[in-house]
PDB file of C-alpha atoms in Angstrom:
ATOM      1  CA  MET A 203     -21.247 -28.070 -28.504  1.00  0.00           C
ATOM      2  CA  PHE A 204     -21.552 -29.058 -24.866  1.00  0.00           C
ATOM      3  CA  GLU A 205     -24.138 -28.903 -22.156  1.00  0.00           C
ATOM      4  CA  PHE A 206     -23.193 -26.984 -19.011  1.00  0.00           C
ATOM      5  CA  ASN A 207     -24.283 -29.646 -16.540  1.00  0.00           C
ATOM      6  CA  PHE A 208     -22.276 -30.549 -13.431  1.00  0.00           C
ATOM      7  CA  ARG A 209     -24.060 -33.905 -13.251  1.00  0.00           C
ATOM      8  CA  ASP A 210     -22.689 -34.906 -16.620  1.00  0.00           C
ATOM      9  CA  GLU A 211     -19.934 -37.520 -16.291  1.00  0.00           C
ATOM     10  CA  ARG A 212     -18.081 -35.959 -19.199  1.00  0.00           C
ATOM     11  CA  TYR A 213     -15.555 -33.202 -18.568  1.00  0.00           C
ATOM     12  CA  LEU A 214     -16.376 -29.675 -19.614  1.00  0.00           C
ATOM     13  CA  PRO A 215     -13.789 -27.817 -21.711  1.00  0.00           C
ATOM     14  CA  PHE A 216     -10.552 -27.431 -19.693  1.00  0.00           C
ATOM     15  CA  GLU A 217     -12.132 -29.098 -16.655  1.00  0.00           C
ATOM     16  CA  GLY A 218      -9.631 -31.138 -14.681  1.00  0.00           C
ATOM     17  CA  ALA A 219      -6.748 -29.931 -16.830  1.00  0.00           C
ATOM     18  CA  GLY A 220      -5.212 -27.737 -14.135  1.00  0.00           C
ATOM     19  CA  ALA A 221      -4.365 -24.063 -14.287  1.00  0.00           C
ATOM     20  CA  VAL A 222      -0.936 -24.540 -15.857  1.00  0.00           C
ATOM     21  CA  GLY A 223      -0.860 -25.561 -19.484  1.00  0.00           C
ATOM     22  CA  LYS A 224      -1.039 -24.426 -23.083  1.00  0.00           C
ATOM     23  CA  TRP A 225      -4.416 -23.758 -24.596  1.00  0.00           C
ATOM     24  CA  SER A 226      -5.199 -23.071 -28.229  1.00  0.00           C
ATOM     25  CA  ILE A 227      -8.228 -21.585 -29.917  1.00  0.00           C
ATOM     26  CA  GLU A 228      -8.864 -22.608 -33.510  1.00  0.00           C
ATOM     27  CA  LEU A 229     -11.504 -21.743 -36.075  1.00  0.00           C
ATOM     28  CA  PRO A 230     -12.351 -23.863 -39.128  1.00  0.00           C
ATOM     29  CA  ASN A 231     -10.259 -22.744 -42.067  1.00  0.00           C
ATOM     30  CA  ALA A 232     -11.762 -24.640 -45.008  1.00  0.00           C
ATOM     31  CA  ILE A 233     -15.131 -22.918 -44.942  1.00  0.00           C
ATOM     32  CA  ARG A 234     -15.347 -19.663 -43.052  1.00  0.00           C
ATOM     33  CA  LYS A 235     -18.746 -18.444 -41.919  1.00  0.00           C
ATOM     34  CA  PHE A 236     -17.455 -14.873 -41.540  1.00  0.00           C
ATOM     35  CA  ASP A 237     -14.385 -12.806 -42.268  1.00  0.00           C
ATOM     36  CA  TYR A 238     -11.732 -13.717 -39.708  1.00  0.00           C
ATOM     37  CA  GLU A 239      -9.992 -10.418 -40.426  1.00  0.00           C
ATOM     38  CA  SER A 240     -12.890  -8.750 -38.646  1.00  0.00           C
ATOM     39  CA  ILE A 241     -11.777 -10.296 -35.333  1.00  0.00           C
ATOM     40  CA  SER A 242     -10.156  -7.541 -33.287  1.00  0.00           C
ATOM     41  CA  ASP A 243      -9.981  -9.326 -29.949  1.00  0.00           C
ATOM     42  CA  VAL A 244     -10.797 -12.587 -28.197  1.00  0.00           C
ATOM     43  CA  ILE A 245     -12.083 -12.643 -24.636  1.00  0.00           C
ATOM     44  CA  LEU A 246     -11.662 -15.922 -22.787  1.00  0.00           C
ATOM     45  CA  HIS A 247     -13.618 -16.352 -19.552  1.00  0.00           C
ATOM     46  CA  VAL A 248     -12.073 -18.938 -17.231  1.00  0.00           C
ATOM     47  CA  LYS A 249     -13.654 -20.038 -13.972  1.00  0.00           C
ATOM     48  CA  TYR A 250     -11.426 -22.032 -11.678  1.00  0.00           C
ATOM     49  CA  THR A 251     -11.071 -23.322  -8.159  1.00  0.00           C
ATOM     50  CA  ALA A 252      -8.036 -24.066  -6.029  1.00  0.00           C
ATOM     51  CA  ARG A 253      -7.242 -27.403  -4.471  1.00  0.00           C
ATOM     52  CA  ASP A 254      -5.025 -28.205  -1.537  1.00  0.00           C
ATOM     53  CA  ALA A 255      -1.885 -29.688  -3.050  1.00  0.00           C
ATOM     54  CA  GLY A 256      -0.502 -30.786   0.309  1.00  0.00           C
ATOM     55  CA  GLY A 257       2.137 -29.512   2.688  1.00  0.00           C
ATOM     56  CA  THR A 258       5.059 -29.983   0.298  1.00  0.00           C
ATOM     57  CA  LEU A 259       3.771 -27.530  -2.304  1.00  0.00           C
ATOM     58  CA  LYS A 260       2.600 -25.117   0.377  1.00  0.00           C
ATOM     59  CA  ALA A 261       6.013 -25.075   2.057  1.00  0.00           C
ATOM     60  CA  ALA A 262       7.791 -24.570  -1.271  1.00  0.00           C
ATOM     61  CA  ALA A 263       5.452 -21.726  -2.238  1.00  0.00           C
ATOM     62  CA  GLU A 264       5.887 -19.951   1.099  1.00  0.00           C
ATOM     63  CA  GLU A 265       9.661 -20.388   0.950  1.00  0.00           C
ATOM     64  CA  ASN A 266       9.754 -18.929  -2.554  1.00  0.00           C
ATOM     65  CA  ILE A 267       7.660 -15.928  -1.517  1.00  0.00           C
ATOM     66  CA  GLU A 268       9.818 -15.330   1.552  1.00  0.00           C
ATOM     67  CA  ASP A 269      13.060 -15.608  -0.439  1.00  0.00           C
ATOM     68  CA  ASN A 270      11.872 -13.109  -3.030  1.00  0.00           C
ATOM     69  CA  PHE A 271      10.633 -10.698  -0.380  1.00  0.00           C
ATOM     70  CA  ASN A 272      13.920 -10.949   1.528  1.00  0.00           C
ATOM     71  CA  GLN A 273      15.842 -10.224  -1.677  1.00  0.00           C
ATOM     72  CA  LEU A 274      13.698  -7.147  -2.226  1.00  0.00           C
ATOM     73  CA  MET A 275      14.302  -5.940   1.320  1.00  0.00           C
ATOM     74  CA  GLU A 276      18.060  -6.524   0.980  1.00  0.00           C
ATOM     75  CA  VAL A 277      18.113  -4.405  -2.168  1.00  0.00           C
ATOM     76  CA  LEU A 278      16.199  -1.662  -0.384  1.00  0.00           C
ATOM     77  CA  GLY A 279      18.678  -1.808   2.483  1.00  0.00           C
ATOM     78  CA  ASP A 280      21.794  -1.871   0.297  1.00  0.00           C
ATOM     79  CA  THR A 281      20.652   1.054  -1.828  1.00  0.00           C
ATOM     80  CA  ASN A 282      19.357   3.008   1.165  1.00  0.00           C
ATOM     81  CA  SER A 283      16.048   3.265  -0.644  1.00  0.00           C
ATOM     82  CA  LYS A 284      13.148   4.974   1.035  1.00  0.00           C
ATOM     83  CA  LEU A 285       9.534   3.859   1.201  1.00  0.00           C
ATOM     84  CA  LEU A 286       6.490   6.068   1.592  1.00  0.00           C
ATOM     85  CA  VAL A 287       3.229   5.671   3.465  1.00  0.00           C
ATOM     86  CA  ALA A 288       0.433   8.246   3.525  1.00  0.00           C
ATOM     87  CA  HIS A 289      -2.353   8.814   6.051  1.00  0.00           C
ATOM     88  CA  SER A 290      -5.448  10.984   5.910  1.00  0.00           C
ATOM     89  CA  LEU A 291      -5.763  13.232   8.945  1.00  0.00           C
ATOM     90  CA  LYS A 292      -9.553  13.359   8.618  1.00  0.00           C
ATOM     91  CA  SER A 293      -9.868   9.574   8.432  1.00  0.00           C
ATOM     92  CA  GLU A 294      -7.066   8.374  10.704  1.00  0.00           C
ATOM     93  CA  PHE A 295      -6.392  11.277  13.064  1.00  0.00           C
ATOM     94  CA  ALA A 296      -9.942  12.481  13.682  1.00  0.00           C
ATOM     95  CA  ASP A 297      -9.165  13.434  17.286  1.00  0.00           C
ATOM     96  CA  ALA A 298      -6.353  15.730  16.162  1.00  0.00           C
ATOM     97  CA  ILE A 299      -8.620  17.394  13.591  1.00  0.00           C
ATOM     98  CA  TYR A 300     -11.260  17.928  16.294  1.00  0.00           C
ATOM     99  CA  GLU A 301      -8.646  19.506  18.560  1.00  0.00           C
ATOM    100  CA  LEU A 302      -7.444  21.732  15.728  1.00  0.00           C
ATOM    101  CA  ILE A 303     -10.920  23.042  15.028  1.00  0.00           C
ATOM    102  CA  ASN A 304     -11.833  23.603  18.679  1.00  0.00           C
ATOM    103  CA  SER A 305      -8.552  24.664  20.269  1.00  0.00           C
ATOM    104  CA  THR A 306      -6.238  25.486  17.315  1.00  0.00           C
ATOM    105  CA  GLU A 307      -3.790  22.845  18.512  1.00  0.00           C
ATOM    106  CA  GLY A 308      -3.703  19.088  18.019  1.00  0.00           C
ATOM    107  CA  THR A 309      -1.280  16.256  18.642  1.00  0.00           C
ATOM    108  CA  LEU A 310      -0.472  13.425  16.245  1.00  0.00           C
ATOM    109  CA  GLU A 311       1.187  10.357  17.683  1.00  0.00           C
ATOM    110  CA  ILE A 312       2.896   8.333  14.973  1.00  0.00           C
ATOM    111  CA  SER A 313       3.725   4.822  16.100  1.00  0.00           C
ATOM    112  CA  GLU A 314       4.456   1.397  14.668  1.00  0.00           C
ATOM    113  CA  LYS A 315       0.806   0.799  13.753  1.00  0.00           C
ATOM    114  CA  HIS A 316       1.001   3.502  11.091  1.00  0.00           C
ATOM    115  CA  PHE A 317       3.369   1.401   8.973  1.00  0.00           C
ATOM    116  CA  PRO A 318       2.314  -1.542   6.768  1.00  0.00           C
ATOM    117  CA  TYR A 319       2.123  -4.755   8.777  1.00  0.00           C
ATOM    118  CA  ILE A 320       4.203  -6.698   6.239  1.00  0.00           C
ATOM    119  CA  PHE A 321       7.165  -4.380   6.863  1.00  0.00           C
ATOM    120  CA  ARG A 322       6.669  -4.293  10.633  1.00  0.00           C
ATOM    121  CA  ASN A 323       6.576  -8.085  10.744  1.00  0.00           C
ATOM    122  CA  TRP A 324       9.677  -8.427   8.554  1.00  0.00           C
ATOM    123  CA  ALA A 325      11.634  -5.877  10.591  1.00  0.00           C
ATOM    124  CA  SER A 326      10.773  -7.638  13.852  1.00  0.00           C
ATOM    125  CA  LYS A 327      11.643 -11.075  12.477  1.00  0.00           C
ATOM    126  CA  TYR A 328      15.074 -10.072  11.181  1.00  0.00           C
ATOM    127  CA  GLY A 329      16.069  -7.652  13.909  1.00  0.00           C
ATOM    128  CA  LYS A 330      15.608  -4.529  11.810  1.00  0.00           C
ATOM    129  CA  ALA A 331      14.162  -1.216  12.892  1.00  0.00           C
ATOM    130  CA  ILE A 332      11.906   1.082  10.927  1.00  0.00           C
ATOM    131  CA  THR A 333      13.589   4.472  10.726  1.00  0.00           C
ATOM    132  CA  ILE A 334      11.622   7.547   9.753  1.00  0.00           C
ATOM    133  CA  SER A 335      13.516   9.808   7.389  1.00  0.00           C
ATOM    134  CA  SER A 336      11.007  12.622   7.119  1.00  0.00           C
ATOM    135  CA  ILE A 337       7.392  13.607   7.539  1.00  0.00           C
ATOM    136  CA  LYS A 338       5.450  15.818   5.165  1.00  0.00           C
ATOM    137  CA  LEU A 339       2.047  17.402   5.484  1.00  0.00           C
ATOM    138  CA  MET A 340       0.312  17.697   2.131  1.00  0.00           C
ATOM    139  CA  SER A 341      -2.995  19.240   1.127  1.00  0.00           C
ATOM    140  CA  ASP A 342      -4.935  20.438  -1.896  1.00  0.00           C
ATOM    141  CA  THR A 343      -5.567  23.654   0.015  1.00  0.00           C
ATOM    142  CA  ASP A 344      -2.921  26.292   0.615  1.00  0.00           C
ATOM    143  CA  TYR A 345      -2.578  26.713   4.380  1.00  0.00           C
ATOM    144  CA  SER A 346       0.529  28.908   4.210  1.00  0.00           C
ATOM    145  CA  ASN A 347       0.830  31.058   7.325  1.00  0.00           C
ATOM    146  CA  LYS A 348      -2.227  29.288   8.717  1.00  0.00           C
ATOM    147  CA  LEU A 349      -1.122  25.787   9.591  1.00  0.00           C
ATOM    148  CA  PHE A 350       2.112  25.141  11.462  1.00  0.00           C
ATOM    149  CA  VAL A 351       3.876  21.979  12.491  1.00  0.00           C
ATOM    150  CA  GLY A 352       6.442  21.494  15.207  1.00  0.00           C
ATOM    151  CA  ALA A 353       7.550  18.847  17.665  1.00  0.00           C
ATOM    152  CA  THR A 354       6.692  18.354  21.296  1.00  0.00           C
ATOM    153  CA  THR A 355       9.673  16.096  21.990  1.00  0.00           C
ATOM    154  CA  GLY A 356      12.760  14.796  20.235  1.00  0.00           C
ATOM    155  CA  TRP A 357      13.803  17.903  18.321  1.00  0.00           C
ATOM    156  CA  THR A 358      13.599  21.694  18.273  1.00  0.00           C
ATOM    157  CA  THR A 359      10.330  23.208  19.472  1.00  0.00           C
ATOM    158  CA  GLU A 360      10.463  25.933  16.826  1.00  0.00           C
ATOM    159  CA  SER A 361       7.378  25.745  14.629  1.00  0.00           C
ATOM    160  CA  LEU A 362       7.832  25.271  10.917  1.00  0.00           C
ATOM    161  CA  PRO A 363       5.324  26.769   8.452  1.00  0.00           C
ATOM    162  CA  PHE A 364       3.236  24.439   6.343  1.00  0.00           C
ATOM    163  CA  TYR A 365       3.304  25.149   2.628  1.00  0.00           C
ATOM    164  CA  TYR A 366       1.103  24.064  -0.235  1.00  0.00           C
ATOM    165  CA  ASN A 367       3.660  21.518  -1.485  1.00  0.00           C
ATOM    166  CA  GLY A 368       4.374  20.078   1.937  1.00  0.00           C
ATOM    167  CA  ILE A 369       6.976  20.470   4.632  1.00  0.00           C
ATOM    168  CA  SER A 370       9.550  18.060   6.015  1.00  0.00           C
ATOM    169  CA  VAL A 371       9.888  17.628   9.748  1.00  0.00           C
ATOM    170  CA  PRO A 372      13.277  16.775  11.336  1.00  0.00           C
ATOM    171  CA  THR A 373      13.792  13.220  12.526  1.00  0.00           C
ATOM    172  CA  PRO A 374      13.594  12.578  16.292  1.00  0.00           C
ATOM    173  CA  SER A 375      16.141  10.343  17.955  1.00  0.00           C
ATOM    174  CA  ASP A 376      13.752   7.624  19.072  1.00  0.00           C
ATOM    175  CA  GLY A 377      10.395   6.808  20.562  1.00  0.00           C
ATOM    176  CA  VAL A 378       6.901   7.721  19.489  1.00  0.00           C
ATOM    177  CA  TRP A 379       6.598  10.692  17.188  1.00  0.00           C
ATOM    178  CA  SER A 380       4.555  13.597  18.461  1.00  0.00           C
ATOM    179  CA  VAL A 381       3.718  16.482  16.182  1.00  0.00           C
ATOM    180  CA  ASP A 382       1.881  19.643  17.187  1.00  0.00           C
ATOM    181  CA  LEU A 383      -0.300  21.317  14.606  1.00  0.00           C
ATOM    182  CA  ASN A 384      -1.142  24.944  15.272  1.00  0.00           C
ATOM    183  CA  SER A 385      -3.608  26.868  13.173  1.00  0.00           C
ATOM    184  CA  ALA A 386      -5.338  30.199  13.440  1.00  0.00           C
ATOM    185  CA  ASN A 387      -7.684  29.433  10.566  1.00  0.00           C
ATOM    186  CA  PHE A 388      -8.323  25.740   9.972  1.00  0.00           C
ATOM    187  CA  ASP A 389     -11.891  24.562   9.494  1.00  0.00           C
ATOM    188  CA  GLY A 390     -11.149  20.913   8.700  1.00  0.00           C
ATOM    189  CA  ASN A 391     -13.295  20.894   5.566  1.00  0.00           C
ATOM    190  CA  ASN A 392     -10.338  19.978   3.384  1.00  0.00           C
ATOM    191  CA  ASP A 393      -8.175  17.006   4.198  1.00  0.00           C
ATOM    192  CA  VAL A 394      -4.498  17.121   5.091  1.00  0.00           C
ATOM    193  CA  TYR A 395      -2.309  14.123   4.350  1.00  0.00           C
ATOM    194  CA  LEU A 396       0.583  12.924   6.452  1.00  0.00           C
ATOM    195  CA  VAL A 397       3.295  11.442   4.206  1.00  0.00           C
ATOM    196  CA  ILE A 398       5.977   9.454   6.042  1.00  0.00           C
ATOM    197  CA  GLU A 399       9.257   8.488   4.395  1.00  0.00           C
ATOM    198  CA  PHE A 400      10.980   5.535   6.076  1.00  0.00           C
ATOM    199  CA  SER A 401      13.668   2.904   5.665  1.00  0.00           C
ATOM    200  CA  PHE A 402      15.169  -0.021   7.604  1.00  0.00           C
ATOM    201  CA  VAL A 403      18.336  -0.200   9.707  1.00  0.00           C
TER     202      VAL A 403
END
């Protein structure tokens, strides 16, 4: 038994032992107060705090994280793997939704800020560029023959129909992506998701 008192000079269980170590839980075996076979699970609550271990440990930890992340990115580059990021039009392109509802046409500008910062930072640091492979519009509502997507610059201006399972948009050569959404019957009650597939070059 112990008293949970921070003013006590004695250590509490595990106090000061550090986060790394081997712990064991034992119950008396000679005289059992209950049937140990009835134990189905043990829940251990651990409260801990972190201490500054100095610049040496910090530098080693950051170097290890960076090395592992770089290895991951190299694998993605070597295998030409694609990553995905999704955006809600209602939440992140509210102006475009407003335009769609009021004028049946809206413009989405997809720029660097729409990609995770960790990848943008890595690409900039190592001279890589984020390359968009495709864009898809996805929704729980079938907007076939109602919602159309095309490009204002960078590729053909021919509109492509939006289907229930999404549609891929051709890749522009460079610059900011601009996508026109045209709809004759779009009330904005249901969300549409912009799914971007990208890689690094």
